[in-house]
mmCIF file of C-alpha atoms in Angstrom:
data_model
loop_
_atom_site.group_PDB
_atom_site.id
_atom_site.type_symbol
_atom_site.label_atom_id
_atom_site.label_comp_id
_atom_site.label_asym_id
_atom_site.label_seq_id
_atom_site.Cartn_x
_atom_site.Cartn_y
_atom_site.Cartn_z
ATOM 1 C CA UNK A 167 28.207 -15.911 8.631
ATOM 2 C CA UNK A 168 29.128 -12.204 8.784
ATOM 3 C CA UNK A 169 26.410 -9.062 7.821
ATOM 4 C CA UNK A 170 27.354 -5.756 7.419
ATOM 5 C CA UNK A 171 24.645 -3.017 7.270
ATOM 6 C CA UNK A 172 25.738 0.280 6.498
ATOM 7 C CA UNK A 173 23.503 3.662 7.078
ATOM 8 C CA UNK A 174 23.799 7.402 6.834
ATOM 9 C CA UNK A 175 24.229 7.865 2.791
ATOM 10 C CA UNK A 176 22.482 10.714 0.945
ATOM 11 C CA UNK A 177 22.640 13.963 -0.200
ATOM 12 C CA UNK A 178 24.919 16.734 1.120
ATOM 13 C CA UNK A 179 25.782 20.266 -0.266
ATOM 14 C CA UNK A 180 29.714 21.215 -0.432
ATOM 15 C CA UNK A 181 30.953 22.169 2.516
ATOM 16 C CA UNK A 182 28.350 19.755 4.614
ATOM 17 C CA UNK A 183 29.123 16.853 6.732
ATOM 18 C CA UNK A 184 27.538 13.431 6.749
ATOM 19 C CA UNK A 185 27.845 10.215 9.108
ATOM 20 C CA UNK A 186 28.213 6.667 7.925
ATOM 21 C CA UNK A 187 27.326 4.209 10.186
ATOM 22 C CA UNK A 188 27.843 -0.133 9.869
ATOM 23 C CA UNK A 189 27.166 -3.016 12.186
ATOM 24 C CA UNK A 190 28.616 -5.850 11.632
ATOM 25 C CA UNK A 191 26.472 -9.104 13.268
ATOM 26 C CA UNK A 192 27.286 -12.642 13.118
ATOM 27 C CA UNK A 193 30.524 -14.606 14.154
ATOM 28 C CA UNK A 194 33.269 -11.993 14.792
ATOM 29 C CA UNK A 195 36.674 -12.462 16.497
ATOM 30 C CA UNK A 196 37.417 -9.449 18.784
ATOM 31 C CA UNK A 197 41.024 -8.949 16.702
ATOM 32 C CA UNK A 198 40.110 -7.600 13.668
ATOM 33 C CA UNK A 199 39.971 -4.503 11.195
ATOM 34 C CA UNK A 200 37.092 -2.300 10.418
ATOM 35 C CA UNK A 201 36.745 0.166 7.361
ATOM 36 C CA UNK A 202 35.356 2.180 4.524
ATOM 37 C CA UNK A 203 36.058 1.863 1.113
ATOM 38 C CA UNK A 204 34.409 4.169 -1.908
ATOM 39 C CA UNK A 205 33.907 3.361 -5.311
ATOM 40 C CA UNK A 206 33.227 6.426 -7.448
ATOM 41 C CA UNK A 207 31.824 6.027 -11.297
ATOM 42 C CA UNK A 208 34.214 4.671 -13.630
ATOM 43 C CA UNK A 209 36.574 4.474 -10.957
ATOM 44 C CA UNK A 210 38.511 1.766 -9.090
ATOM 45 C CA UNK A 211 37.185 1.117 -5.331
ATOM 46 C CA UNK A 212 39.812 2.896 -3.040
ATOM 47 C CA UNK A 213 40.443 2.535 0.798
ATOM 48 C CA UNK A 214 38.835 5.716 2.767
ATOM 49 C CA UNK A 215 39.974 4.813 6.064
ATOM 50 C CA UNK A 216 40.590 2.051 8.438
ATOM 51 C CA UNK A 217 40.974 1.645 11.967
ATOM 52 C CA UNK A 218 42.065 -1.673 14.015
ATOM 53 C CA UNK A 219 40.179 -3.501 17.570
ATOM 54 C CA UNK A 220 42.911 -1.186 19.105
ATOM 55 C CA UNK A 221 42.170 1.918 18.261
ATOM 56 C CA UNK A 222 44.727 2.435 15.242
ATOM 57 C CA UNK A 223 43.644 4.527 12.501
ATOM 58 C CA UNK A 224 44.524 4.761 8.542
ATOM 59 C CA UNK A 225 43.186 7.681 6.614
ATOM 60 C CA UNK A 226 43.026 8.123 2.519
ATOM 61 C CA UNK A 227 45.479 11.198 1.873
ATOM 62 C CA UNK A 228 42.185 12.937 0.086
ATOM 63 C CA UNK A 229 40.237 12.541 3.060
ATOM 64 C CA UNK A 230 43.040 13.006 6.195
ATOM 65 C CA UNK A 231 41.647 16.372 8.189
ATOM 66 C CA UNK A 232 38.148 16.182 6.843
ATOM 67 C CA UNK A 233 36.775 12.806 7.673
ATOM 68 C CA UNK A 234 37.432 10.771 11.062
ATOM 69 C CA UNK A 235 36.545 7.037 11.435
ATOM 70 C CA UNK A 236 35.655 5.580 15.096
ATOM 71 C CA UNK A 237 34.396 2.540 16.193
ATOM 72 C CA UNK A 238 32.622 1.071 19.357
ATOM 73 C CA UNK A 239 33.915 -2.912 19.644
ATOM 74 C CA UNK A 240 31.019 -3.560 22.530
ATOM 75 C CA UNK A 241 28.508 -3.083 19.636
ATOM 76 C CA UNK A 242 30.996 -3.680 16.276
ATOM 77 C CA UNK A 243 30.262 -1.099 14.951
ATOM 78 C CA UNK A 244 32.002 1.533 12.839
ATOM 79 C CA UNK A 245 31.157 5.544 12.218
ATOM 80 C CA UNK A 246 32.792 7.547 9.600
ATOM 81 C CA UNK A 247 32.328 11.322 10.150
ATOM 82 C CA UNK A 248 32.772 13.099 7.197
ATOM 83 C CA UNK A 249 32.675 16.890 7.035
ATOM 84 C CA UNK A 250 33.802 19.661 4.807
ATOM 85 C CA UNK A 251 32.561 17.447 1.759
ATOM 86 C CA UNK A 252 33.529 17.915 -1.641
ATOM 87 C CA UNK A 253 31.630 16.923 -5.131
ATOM 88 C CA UNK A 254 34.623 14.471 -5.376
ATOM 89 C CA UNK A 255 33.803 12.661 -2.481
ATOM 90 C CA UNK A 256 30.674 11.175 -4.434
ATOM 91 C CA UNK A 257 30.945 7.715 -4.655
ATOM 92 C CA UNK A 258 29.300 4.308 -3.046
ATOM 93 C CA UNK A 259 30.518 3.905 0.408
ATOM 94 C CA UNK A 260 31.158 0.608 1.164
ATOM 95 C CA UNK A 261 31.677 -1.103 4.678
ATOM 96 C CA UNK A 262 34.225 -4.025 5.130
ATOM 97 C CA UNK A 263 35.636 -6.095 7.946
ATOM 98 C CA UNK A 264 38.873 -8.183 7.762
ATOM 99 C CA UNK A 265 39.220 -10.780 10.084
ATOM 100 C CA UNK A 266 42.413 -12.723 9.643
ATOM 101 C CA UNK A 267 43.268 -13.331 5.921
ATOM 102 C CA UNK A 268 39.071 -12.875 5.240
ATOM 103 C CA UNK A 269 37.348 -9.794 3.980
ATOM 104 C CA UNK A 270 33.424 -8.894 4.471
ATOM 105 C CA UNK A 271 31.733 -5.904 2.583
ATOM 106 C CA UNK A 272 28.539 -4.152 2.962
ATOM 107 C CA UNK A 273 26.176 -3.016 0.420
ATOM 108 C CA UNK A 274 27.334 -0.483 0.322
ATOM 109 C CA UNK A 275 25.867 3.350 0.780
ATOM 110 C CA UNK A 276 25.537 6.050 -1.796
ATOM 111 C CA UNK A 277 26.877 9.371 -0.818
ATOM 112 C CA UNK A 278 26.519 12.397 -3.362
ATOM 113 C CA UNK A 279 27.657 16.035 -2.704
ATOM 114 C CA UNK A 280 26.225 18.191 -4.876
ATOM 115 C CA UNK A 281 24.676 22.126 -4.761
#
């Protein structure tokens, strides 16, 4: 069984930066793929970024230059770093994991820019 628990979300004025934070826990082979997705209202839920066990990172066009994913594989865990935020960048942040052909998601983690 895999857990993700995401942390960070809230509320940020334009221009501010935020951290996401998720821990993944359970049974997790050391070759996988680590993201964040957001789903905004009445829209469809849309990779942020990824990044790979090896360091490889994928960013969202939107976000490239503004947000920066990490991770540290000792603890499996998985930062995003988002700064210069926008109102568009409201959504629910969610966590996932792919292992293989399988996909895990968090909660997920409300973010809201707004003056």
């Amino acid at each position: 069984q895999v857990q993700l628990v995401e942390s960070g979300g809230g509320l940020v004025q334009p221009g501010g930066s935020l951290g996401l934070s998720c821990a993944a826990s359970g049974s997790i082979f050391s070759i996988n793929t680590m993201g964040w997705y957001r789903q905004a209202p009445g829209k469809e839920r849309e990779l942020v970024a990824s990044i790979t066990s090896n360091g490889n990172t994928n960013y969202a066009d939107s976000v490239k230059g503004r947000f920066t994913i990490s991770r540290d594989n000792a603890k499996n865990t998985v930062y995003l770093q988002m700064n210069s935020l926008k109102p568009e960048d409201t959504a629910v942040y969610y966590c996932n994991l792919k292992i293989l052909r399988s996909y895990y998601w968090g909660k997920g983690t409300l973010v809201t820019v707004s003056s």
